PDB file of C-alpha atoms in Angstrom:
ATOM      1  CA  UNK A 160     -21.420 -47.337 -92.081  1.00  0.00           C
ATOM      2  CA  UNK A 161     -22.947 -43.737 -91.401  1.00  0.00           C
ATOM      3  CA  UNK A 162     -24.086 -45.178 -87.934  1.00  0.00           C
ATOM      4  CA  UNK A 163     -20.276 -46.084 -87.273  1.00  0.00           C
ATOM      5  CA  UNK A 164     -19.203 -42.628 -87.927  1.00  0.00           C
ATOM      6  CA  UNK A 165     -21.326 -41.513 -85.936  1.00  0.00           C
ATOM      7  CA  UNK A 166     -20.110 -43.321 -82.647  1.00  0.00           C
ATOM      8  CA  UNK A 167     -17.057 -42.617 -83.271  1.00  0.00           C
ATOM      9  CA  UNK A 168     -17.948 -38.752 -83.707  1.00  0.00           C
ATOM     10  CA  UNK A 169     -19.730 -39.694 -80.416  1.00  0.00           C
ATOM     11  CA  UNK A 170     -16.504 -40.836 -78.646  1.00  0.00           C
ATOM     12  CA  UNK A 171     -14.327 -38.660 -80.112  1.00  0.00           C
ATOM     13  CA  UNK A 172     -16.525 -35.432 -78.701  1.00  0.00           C
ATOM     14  CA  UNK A 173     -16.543 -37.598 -75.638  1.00  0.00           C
ATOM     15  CA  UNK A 174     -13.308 -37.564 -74.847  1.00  0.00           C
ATOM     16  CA  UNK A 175     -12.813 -33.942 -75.576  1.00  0.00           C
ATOM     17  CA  UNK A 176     -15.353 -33.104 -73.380  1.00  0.00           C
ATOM     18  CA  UNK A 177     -13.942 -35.211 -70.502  1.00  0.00           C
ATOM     19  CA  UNK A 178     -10.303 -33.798 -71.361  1.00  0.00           C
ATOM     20  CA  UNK A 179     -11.312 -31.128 -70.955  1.00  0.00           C
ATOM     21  CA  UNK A 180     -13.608 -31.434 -67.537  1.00  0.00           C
ATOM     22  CA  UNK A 181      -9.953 -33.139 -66.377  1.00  0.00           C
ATOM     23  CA  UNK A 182      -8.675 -29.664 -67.078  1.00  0.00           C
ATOM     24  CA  UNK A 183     -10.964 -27.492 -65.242  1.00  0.00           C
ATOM     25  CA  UNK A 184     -10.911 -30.024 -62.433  1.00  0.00           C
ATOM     26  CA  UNK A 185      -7.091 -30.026 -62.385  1.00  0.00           C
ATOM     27  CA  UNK A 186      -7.012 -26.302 -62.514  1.00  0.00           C
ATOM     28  CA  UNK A 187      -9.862 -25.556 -59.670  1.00  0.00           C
ATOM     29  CA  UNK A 188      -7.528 -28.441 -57.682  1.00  0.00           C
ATOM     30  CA  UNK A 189      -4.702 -26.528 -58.054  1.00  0.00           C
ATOM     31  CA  UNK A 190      -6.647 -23.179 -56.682  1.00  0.00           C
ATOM     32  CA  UNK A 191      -7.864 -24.825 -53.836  1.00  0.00           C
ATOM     33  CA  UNK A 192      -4.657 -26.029 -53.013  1.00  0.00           C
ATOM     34  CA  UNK A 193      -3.276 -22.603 -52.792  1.00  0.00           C
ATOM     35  CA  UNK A 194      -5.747 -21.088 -50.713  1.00  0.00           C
ATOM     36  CA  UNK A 195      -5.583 -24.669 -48.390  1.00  0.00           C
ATOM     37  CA  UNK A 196      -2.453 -23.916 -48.318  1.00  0.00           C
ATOM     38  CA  UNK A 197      -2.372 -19.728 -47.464  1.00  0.00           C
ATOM     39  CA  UNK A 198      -5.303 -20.617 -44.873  1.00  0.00           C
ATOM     40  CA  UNK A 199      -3.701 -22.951 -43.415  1.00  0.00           C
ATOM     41  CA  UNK A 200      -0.100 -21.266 -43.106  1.00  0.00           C
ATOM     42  CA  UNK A 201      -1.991 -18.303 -41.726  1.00  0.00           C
ATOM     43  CA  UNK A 202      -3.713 -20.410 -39.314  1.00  0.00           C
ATOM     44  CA  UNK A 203      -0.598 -21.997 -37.755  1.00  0.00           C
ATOM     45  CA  UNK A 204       1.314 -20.589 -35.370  1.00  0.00           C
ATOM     46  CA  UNK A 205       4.184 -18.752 -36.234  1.00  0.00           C
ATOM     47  CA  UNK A 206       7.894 -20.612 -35.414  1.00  0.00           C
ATOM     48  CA  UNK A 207       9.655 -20.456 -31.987  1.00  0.00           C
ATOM     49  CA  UNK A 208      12.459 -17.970 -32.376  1.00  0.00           C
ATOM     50  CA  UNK A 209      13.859 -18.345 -29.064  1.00  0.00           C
ATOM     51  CA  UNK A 210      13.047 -15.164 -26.269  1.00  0.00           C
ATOM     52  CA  UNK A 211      15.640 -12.965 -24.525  1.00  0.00           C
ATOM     53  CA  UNK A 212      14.457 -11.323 -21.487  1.00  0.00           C
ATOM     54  CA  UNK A 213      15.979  -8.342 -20.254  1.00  0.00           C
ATOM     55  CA  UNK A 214      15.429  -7.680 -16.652  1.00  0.00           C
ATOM     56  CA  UNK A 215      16.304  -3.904 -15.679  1.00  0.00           C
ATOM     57  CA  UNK A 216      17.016  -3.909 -12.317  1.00  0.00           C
ATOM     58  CA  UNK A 217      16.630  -0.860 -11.207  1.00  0.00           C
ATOM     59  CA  UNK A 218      13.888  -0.398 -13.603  1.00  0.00           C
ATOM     60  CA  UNK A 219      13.434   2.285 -16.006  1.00  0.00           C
ATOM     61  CA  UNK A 220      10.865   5.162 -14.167  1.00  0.00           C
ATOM     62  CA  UNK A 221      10.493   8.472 -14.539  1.00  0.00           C
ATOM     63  CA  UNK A 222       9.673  11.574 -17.027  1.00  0.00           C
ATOM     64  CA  UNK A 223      11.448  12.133 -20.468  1.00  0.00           C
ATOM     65  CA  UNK A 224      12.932   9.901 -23.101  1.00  0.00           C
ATOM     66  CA  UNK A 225      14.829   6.730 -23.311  1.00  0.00           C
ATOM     67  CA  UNK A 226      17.101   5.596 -26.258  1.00  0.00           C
ATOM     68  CA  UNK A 227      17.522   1.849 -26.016  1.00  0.00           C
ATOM     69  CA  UNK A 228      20.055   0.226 -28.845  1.00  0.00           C
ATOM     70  CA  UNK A 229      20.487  -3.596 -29.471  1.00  0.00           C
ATOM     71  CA  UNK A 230      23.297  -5.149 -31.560  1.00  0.00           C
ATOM     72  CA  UNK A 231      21.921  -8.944 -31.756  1.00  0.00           C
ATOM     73  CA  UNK A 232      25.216 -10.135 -33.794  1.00  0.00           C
ATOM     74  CA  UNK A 233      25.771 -11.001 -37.592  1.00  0.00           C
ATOM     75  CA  UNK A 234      25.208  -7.257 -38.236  1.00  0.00           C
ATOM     76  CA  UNK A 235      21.339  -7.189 -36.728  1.00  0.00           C
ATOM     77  CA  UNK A 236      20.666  -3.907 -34.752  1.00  0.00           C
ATOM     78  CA  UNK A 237      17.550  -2.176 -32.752  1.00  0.00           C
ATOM     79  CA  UNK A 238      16.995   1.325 -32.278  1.00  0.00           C
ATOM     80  CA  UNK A 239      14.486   2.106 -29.931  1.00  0.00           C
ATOM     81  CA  UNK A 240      12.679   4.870 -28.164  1.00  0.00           C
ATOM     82  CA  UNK A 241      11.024   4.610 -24.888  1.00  0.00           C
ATOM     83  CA  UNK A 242       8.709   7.001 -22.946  1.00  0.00           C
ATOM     84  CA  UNK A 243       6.851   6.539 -20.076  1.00  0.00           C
ATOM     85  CA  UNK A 244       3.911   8.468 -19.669  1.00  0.00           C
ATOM     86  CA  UNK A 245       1.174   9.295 -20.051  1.00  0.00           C
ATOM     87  CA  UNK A 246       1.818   5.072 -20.304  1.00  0.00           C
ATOM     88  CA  UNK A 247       4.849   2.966 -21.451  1.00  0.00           C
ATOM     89  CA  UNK A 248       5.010   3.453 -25.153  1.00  0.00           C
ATOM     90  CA  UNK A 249       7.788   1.424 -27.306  1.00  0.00           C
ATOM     91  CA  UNK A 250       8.560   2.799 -30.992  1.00  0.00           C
ATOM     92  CA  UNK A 251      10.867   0.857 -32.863  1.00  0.00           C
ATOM     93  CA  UNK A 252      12.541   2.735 -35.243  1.00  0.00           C
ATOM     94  CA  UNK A 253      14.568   0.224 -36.885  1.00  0.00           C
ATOM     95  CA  UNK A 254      14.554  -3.576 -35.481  1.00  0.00           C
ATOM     96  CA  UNK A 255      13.870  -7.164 -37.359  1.00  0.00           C
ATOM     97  CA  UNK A 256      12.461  -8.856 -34.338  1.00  0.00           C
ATOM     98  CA  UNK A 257       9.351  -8.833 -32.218  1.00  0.00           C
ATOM     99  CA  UNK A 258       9.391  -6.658 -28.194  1.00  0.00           C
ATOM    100  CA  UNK A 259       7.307  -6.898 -25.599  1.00  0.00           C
ATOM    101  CA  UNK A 260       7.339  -4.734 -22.473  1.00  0.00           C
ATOM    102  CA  UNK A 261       7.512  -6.180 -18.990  1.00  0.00           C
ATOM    103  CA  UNK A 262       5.319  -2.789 -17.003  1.00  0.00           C
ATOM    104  CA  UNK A 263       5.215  -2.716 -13.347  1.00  0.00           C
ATOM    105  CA  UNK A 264       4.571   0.331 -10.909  1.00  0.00           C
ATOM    106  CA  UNK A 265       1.225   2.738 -10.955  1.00  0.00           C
ATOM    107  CA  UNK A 266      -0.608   4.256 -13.561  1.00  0.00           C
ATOM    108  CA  UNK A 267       0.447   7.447 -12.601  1.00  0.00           C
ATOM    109  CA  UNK A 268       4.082   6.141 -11.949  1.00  0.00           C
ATOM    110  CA  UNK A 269       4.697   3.631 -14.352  1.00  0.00           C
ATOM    111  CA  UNK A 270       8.136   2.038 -14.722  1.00  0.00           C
ATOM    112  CA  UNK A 271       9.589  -0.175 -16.780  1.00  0.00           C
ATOM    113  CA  UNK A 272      10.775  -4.084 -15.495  1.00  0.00           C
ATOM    114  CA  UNK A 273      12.447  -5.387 -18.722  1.00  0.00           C
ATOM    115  CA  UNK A 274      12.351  -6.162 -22.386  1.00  0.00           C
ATOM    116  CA  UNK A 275      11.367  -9.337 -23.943  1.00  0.00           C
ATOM    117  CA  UNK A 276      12.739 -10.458 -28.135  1.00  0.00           C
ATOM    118  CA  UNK A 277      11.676 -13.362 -29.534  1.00  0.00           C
ATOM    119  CA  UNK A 278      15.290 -13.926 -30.923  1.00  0.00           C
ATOM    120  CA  UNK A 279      17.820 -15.962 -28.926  1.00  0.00           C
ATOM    121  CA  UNK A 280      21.628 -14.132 -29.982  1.00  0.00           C
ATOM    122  CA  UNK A 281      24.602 -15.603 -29.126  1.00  0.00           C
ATOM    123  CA  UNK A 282      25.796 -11.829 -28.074  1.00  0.00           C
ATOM    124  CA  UNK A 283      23.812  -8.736 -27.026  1.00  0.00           C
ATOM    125  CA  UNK A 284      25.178  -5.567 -27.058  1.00  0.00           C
ATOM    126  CA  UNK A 285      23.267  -3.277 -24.708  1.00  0.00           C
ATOM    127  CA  UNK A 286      23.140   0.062 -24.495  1.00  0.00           C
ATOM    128  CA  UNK A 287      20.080   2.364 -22.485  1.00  0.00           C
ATOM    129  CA  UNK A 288      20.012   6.056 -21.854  1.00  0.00           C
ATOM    130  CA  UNK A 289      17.905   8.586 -20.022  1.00  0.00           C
ATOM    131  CA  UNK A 290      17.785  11.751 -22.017  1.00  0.00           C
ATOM    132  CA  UNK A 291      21.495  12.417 -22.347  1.00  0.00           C
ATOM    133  CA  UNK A 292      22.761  10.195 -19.452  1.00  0.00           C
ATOM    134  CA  UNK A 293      23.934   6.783 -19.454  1.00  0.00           C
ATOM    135  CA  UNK A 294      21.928   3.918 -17.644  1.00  0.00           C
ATOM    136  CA  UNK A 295      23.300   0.713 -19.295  1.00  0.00           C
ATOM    137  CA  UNK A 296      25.965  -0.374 -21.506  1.00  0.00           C
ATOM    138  CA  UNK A 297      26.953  -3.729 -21.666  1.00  0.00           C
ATOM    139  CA  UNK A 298      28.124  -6.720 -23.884  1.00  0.00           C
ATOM    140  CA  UNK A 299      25.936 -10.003 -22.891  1.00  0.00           C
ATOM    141  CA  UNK A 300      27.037 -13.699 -23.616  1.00  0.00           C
ATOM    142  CA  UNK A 301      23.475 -15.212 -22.958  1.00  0.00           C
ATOM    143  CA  UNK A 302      23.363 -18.528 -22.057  1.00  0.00           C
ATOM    144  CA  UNK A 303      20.171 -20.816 -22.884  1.00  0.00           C
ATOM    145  CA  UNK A 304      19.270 -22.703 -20.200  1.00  0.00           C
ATOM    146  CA  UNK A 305      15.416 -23.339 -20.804  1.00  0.00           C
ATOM    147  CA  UNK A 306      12.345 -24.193 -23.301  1.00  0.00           C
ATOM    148  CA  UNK A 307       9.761 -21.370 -22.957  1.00  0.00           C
ATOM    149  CA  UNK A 308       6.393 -22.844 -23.971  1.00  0.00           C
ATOM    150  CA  UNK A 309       4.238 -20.811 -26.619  1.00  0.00           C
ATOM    151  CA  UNK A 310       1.837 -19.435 -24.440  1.00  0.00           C
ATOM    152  CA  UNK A 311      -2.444 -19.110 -25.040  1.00  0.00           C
ATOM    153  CA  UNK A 312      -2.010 -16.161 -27.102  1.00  0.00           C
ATOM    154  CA  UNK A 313       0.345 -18.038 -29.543  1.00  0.00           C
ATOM    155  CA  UNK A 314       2.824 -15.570 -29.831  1.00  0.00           C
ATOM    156  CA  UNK A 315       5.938 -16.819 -30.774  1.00  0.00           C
ATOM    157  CA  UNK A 316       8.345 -15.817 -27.284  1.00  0.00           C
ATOM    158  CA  UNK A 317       9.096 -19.356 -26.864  1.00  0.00           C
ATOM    159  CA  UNK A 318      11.871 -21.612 -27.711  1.00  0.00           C
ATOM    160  CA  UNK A 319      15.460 -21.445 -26.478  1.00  0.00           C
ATOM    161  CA  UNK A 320      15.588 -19.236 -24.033  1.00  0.00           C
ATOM    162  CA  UNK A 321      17.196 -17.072 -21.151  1.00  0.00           C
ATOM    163  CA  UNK A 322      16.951 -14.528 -18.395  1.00  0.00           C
ATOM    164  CA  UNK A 323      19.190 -11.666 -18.457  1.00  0.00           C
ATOM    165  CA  UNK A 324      20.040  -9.071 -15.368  1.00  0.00           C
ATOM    166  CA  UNK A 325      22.244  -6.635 -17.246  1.00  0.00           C
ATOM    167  CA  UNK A 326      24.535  -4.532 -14.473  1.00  0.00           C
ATOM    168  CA  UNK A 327      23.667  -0.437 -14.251  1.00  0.00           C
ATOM    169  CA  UNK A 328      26.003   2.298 -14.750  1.00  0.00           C
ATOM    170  CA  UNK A 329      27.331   2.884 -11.124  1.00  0.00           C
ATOM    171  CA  UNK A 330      26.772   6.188 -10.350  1.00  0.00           C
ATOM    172  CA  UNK A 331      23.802   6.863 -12.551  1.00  0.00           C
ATOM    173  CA  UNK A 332      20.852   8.738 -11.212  1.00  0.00           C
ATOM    174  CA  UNK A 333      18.731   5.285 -11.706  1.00  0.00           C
ATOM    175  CA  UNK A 334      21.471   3.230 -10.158  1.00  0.00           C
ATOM    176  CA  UNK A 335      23.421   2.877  -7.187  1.00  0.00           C
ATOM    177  CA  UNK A 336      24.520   4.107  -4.711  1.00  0.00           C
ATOM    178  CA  UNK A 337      21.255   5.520  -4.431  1.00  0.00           C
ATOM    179  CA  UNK A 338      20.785   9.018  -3.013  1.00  0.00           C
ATOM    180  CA  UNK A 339      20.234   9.140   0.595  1.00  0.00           C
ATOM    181  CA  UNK A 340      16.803  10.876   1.109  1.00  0.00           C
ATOM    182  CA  UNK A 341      17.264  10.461   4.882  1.00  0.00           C
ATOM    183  CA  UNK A 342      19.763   8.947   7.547  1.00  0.00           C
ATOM    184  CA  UNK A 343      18.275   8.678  10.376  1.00  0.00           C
ATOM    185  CA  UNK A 344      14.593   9.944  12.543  1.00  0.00           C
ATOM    186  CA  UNK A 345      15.191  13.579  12.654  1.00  0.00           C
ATOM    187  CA  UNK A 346      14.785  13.307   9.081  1.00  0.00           C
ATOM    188  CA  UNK A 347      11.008  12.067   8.747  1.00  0.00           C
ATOM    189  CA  UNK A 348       8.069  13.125  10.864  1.00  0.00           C
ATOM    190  CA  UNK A 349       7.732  12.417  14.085  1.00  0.00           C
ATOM    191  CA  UNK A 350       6.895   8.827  15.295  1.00  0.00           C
ATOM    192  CA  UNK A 351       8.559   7.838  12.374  1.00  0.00           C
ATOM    193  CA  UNK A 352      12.006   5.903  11.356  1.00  0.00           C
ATOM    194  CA  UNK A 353      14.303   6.229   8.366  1.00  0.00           C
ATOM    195  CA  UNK A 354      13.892   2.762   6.012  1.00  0.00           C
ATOM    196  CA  UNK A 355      16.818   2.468   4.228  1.00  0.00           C
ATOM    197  CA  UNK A 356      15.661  -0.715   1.675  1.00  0.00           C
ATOM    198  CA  UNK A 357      18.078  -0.692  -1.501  1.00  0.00           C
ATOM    199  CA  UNK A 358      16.385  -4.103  -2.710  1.00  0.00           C
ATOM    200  CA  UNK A 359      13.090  -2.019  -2.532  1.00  0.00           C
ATOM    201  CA  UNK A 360      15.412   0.905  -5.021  1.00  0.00           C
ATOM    202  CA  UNK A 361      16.650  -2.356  -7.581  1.00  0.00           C
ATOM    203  CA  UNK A 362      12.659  -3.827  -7.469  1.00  0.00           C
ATOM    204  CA  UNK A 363      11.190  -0.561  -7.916  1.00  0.00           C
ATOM    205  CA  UNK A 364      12.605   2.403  -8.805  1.00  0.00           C
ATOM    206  CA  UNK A 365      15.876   4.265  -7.243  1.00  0.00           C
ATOM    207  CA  UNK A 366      13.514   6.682  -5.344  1.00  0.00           C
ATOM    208  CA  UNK A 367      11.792   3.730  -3.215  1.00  0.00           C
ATOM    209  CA  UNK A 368      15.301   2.746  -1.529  1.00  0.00           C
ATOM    210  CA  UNK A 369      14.508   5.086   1.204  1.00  0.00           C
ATOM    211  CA  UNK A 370      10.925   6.401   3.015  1.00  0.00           C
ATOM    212  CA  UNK A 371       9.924   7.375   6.108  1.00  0.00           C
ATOM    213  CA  UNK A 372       7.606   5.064   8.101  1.00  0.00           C
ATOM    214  CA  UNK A 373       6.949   3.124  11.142  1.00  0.00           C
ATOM    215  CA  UNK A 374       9.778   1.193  12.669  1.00  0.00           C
ATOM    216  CA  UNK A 375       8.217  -2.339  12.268  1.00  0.00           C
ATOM    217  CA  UNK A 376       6.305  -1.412   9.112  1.00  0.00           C
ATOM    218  CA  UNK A 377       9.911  -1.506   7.992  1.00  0.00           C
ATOM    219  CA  UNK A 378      11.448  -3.821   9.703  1.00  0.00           C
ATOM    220  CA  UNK A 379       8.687  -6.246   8.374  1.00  0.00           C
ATOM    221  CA  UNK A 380       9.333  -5.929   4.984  1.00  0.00           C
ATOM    222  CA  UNK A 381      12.126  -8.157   3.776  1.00  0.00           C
ATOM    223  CA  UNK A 382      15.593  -6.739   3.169  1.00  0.00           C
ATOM    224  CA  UNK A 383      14.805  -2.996   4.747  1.00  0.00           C
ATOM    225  CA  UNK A 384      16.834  -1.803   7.391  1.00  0.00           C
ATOM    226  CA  UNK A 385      15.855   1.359  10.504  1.00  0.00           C
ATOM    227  CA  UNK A 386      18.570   3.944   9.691  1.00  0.00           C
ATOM    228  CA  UNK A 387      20.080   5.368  12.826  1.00  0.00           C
ATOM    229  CA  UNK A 388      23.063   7.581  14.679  1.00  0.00           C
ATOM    230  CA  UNK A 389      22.521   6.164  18.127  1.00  0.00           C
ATOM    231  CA  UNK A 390      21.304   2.777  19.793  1.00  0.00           C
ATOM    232  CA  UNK A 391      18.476   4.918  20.941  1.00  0.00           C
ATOM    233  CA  UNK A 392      17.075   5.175  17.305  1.00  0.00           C
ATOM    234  CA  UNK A 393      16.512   1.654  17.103  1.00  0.00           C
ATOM    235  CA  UNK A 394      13.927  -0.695  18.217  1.00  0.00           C
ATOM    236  CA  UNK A 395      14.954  -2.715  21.693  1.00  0.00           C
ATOM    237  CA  UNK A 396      17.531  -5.573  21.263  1.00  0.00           C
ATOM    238  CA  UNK A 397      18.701  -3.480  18.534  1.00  0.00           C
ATOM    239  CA  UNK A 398      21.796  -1.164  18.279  1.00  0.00           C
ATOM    240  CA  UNK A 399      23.385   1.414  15.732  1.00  0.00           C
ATOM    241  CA  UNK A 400      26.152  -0.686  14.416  1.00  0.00           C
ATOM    242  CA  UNK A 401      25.608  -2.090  10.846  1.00  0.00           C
ATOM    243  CA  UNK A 402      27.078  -0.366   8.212  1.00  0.00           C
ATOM    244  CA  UNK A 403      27.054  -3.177   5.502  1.00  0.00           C
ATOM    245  CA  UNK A 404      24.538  -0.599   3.416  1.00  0.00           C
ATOM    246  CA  UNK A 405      27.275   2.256   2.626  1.00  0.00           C
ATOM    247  CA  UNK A 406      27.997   0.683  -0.656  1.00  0.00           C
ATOM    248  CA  UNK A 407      24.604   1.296  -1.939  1.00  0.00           C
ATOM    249  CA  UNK A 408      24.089   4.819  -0.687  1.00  0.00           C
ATOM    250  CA  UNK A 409      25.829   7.697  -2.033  1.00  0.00           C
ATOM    251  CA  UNK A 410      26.947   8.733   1.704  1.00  0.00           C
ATOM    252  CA  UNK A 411      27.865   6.286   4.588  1.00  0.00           C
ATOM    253  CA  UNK A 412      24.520   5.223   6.438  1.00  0.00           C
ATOM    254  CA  UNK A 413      24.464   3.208   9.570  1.00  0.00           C
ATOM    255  CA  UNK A 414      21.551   0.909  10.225  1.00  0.00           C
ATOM    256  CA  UNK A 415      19.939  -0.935  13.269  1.00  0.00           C
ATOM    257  CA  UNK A 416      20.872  -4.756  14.309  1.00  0.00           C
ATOM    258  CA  UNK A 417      20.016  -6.975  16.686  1.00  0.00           C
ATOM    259  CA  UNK A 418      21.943  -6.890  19.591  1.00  0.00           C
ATOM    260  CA  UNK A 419      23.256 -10.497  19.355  1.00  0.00           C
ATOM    261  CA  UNK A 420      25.454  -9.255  15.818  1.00  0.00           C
ATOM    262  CA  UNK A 421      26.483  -6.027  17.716  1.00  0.00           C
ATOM    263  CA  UNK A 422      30.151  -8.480  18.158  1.00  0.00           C
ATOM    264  CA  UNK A 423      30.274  -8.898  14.445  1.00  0.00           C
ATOM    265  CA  UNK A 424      29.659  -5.952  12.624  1.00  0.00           C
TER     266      UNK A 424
END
């Protein structure tokens, strides 16, 4: 009898032992699954939100201050400020979603190309300005027309996405028509000609749609033009007779062309 009791003393201390164990087990299960689980979620990359790119065209350059706002819809907003040097710097000081600047120019004359969200709106309300002048204000309907692929950093600028040119303020001092720094050779040094390039002032800043240099230095580059008065400022087989650039100059500029179009223009 007393060795009965004392198996079943036996198994009853047994099993309270292994309910227990199944406790602690179950509890250091339930831990690890937590932390698998945190680790894991930290691990992966973050969801594709979409990307809107901005392309500023002429770009942002210069000295001073930019305020850039963004009204993304269903009451979402972004108030920036932007400053170019001593290099681009972007402060935020209220937005929800992610920015990333596109830089181009120098390091001593940097501009800026465009602005990248990783948020795909259905409507963008733009507005950028210069100090106390306005460079852009616009409302954008962007239309998604590709995937962008998470890239090797896995950053999360991919999804649905789009490519924006939003139009300048005509008239602005970083939009056309573009000062005319010269109109013709008597303006630049000798042995030089006028280039008159206003696709040069959209890629690169207002101040690069016109330089002095070398005739065919600038009548190699694409989409620059030898500003003239007279057929004898141009290169031969070329006359003074297109004026197709006076829209994008703020005064009427007349540009070389090869003879052959001299009956068209």
């Amino acid at each position: 009898m007393q060795t009965a009791r004392r198996l079943d003393t036996a198994l009853h201390y047994t099993r309270r032992v292994d309910y227990r164990q199944a406790q602690w087990a179950g509890a250091a299960m339930a831990v690890l699954a937590v932390v698998v689980g945190v680790t894991l979620s930290r691990s992966m990359p973050k969801p594709c939100t979409g990307a809107t790119t901005l392309q500023f065209r002429p770009p942002l350059t210069g000295t001073g201050r930019y305020a850039i706002s963004l009204g993304l819809g269903q009451a979402r907003q972004c108030a920036l400020e932007l400053s170019l040097l001593p290099t681009p710097r972007l402060q935020a000081e209220q937005c929800d979603v992610r920015l990333k600047l596109n830089v181009g120019g120098t390091p001593t004359h940097p501009t800026v190309r465009g602005l990248v969200l990783n948020a795909s709106p259905q409507r963008l309300d733009l507005t950028v300005s210069h100090e106390t002048e306005l460079l852009y204000q616009t409302t954008l309907t962007p239309t998604y027309a590709f995937e962008a692929l998470r890239d090797e950093s896995g950053d999360n600028f991919c999804g649905a996405s789009t490519l924006i040119s939003p139009p300048c303020v005509r008239g602005s001092s970083q939009c056309k028509p573009f000062a005319v720094l010269c109109d013709g050779p008597e303006d630049c040094p000798e042995g030089q000609a006028c280039c008159a390039a206003p696709a040069w002032g959209d890629e690169h800043g207002a101040d690069r749609s016109m330089e002095c240099t070398g005739r065919q230095a600038c009548l190699r580059r694409i989409e620059s033009f030898v500003a003239c008065h007279v057929d004898a400022d141009c290169p031969r087989a070329m006359a003074c007779t297109d004026r197709s650039l006076i829209p994008d100059f703020e005064t009427p500029i007349t540009v070389c062309a090869p003879t052959s179009a001299k009956a068209e223009r």
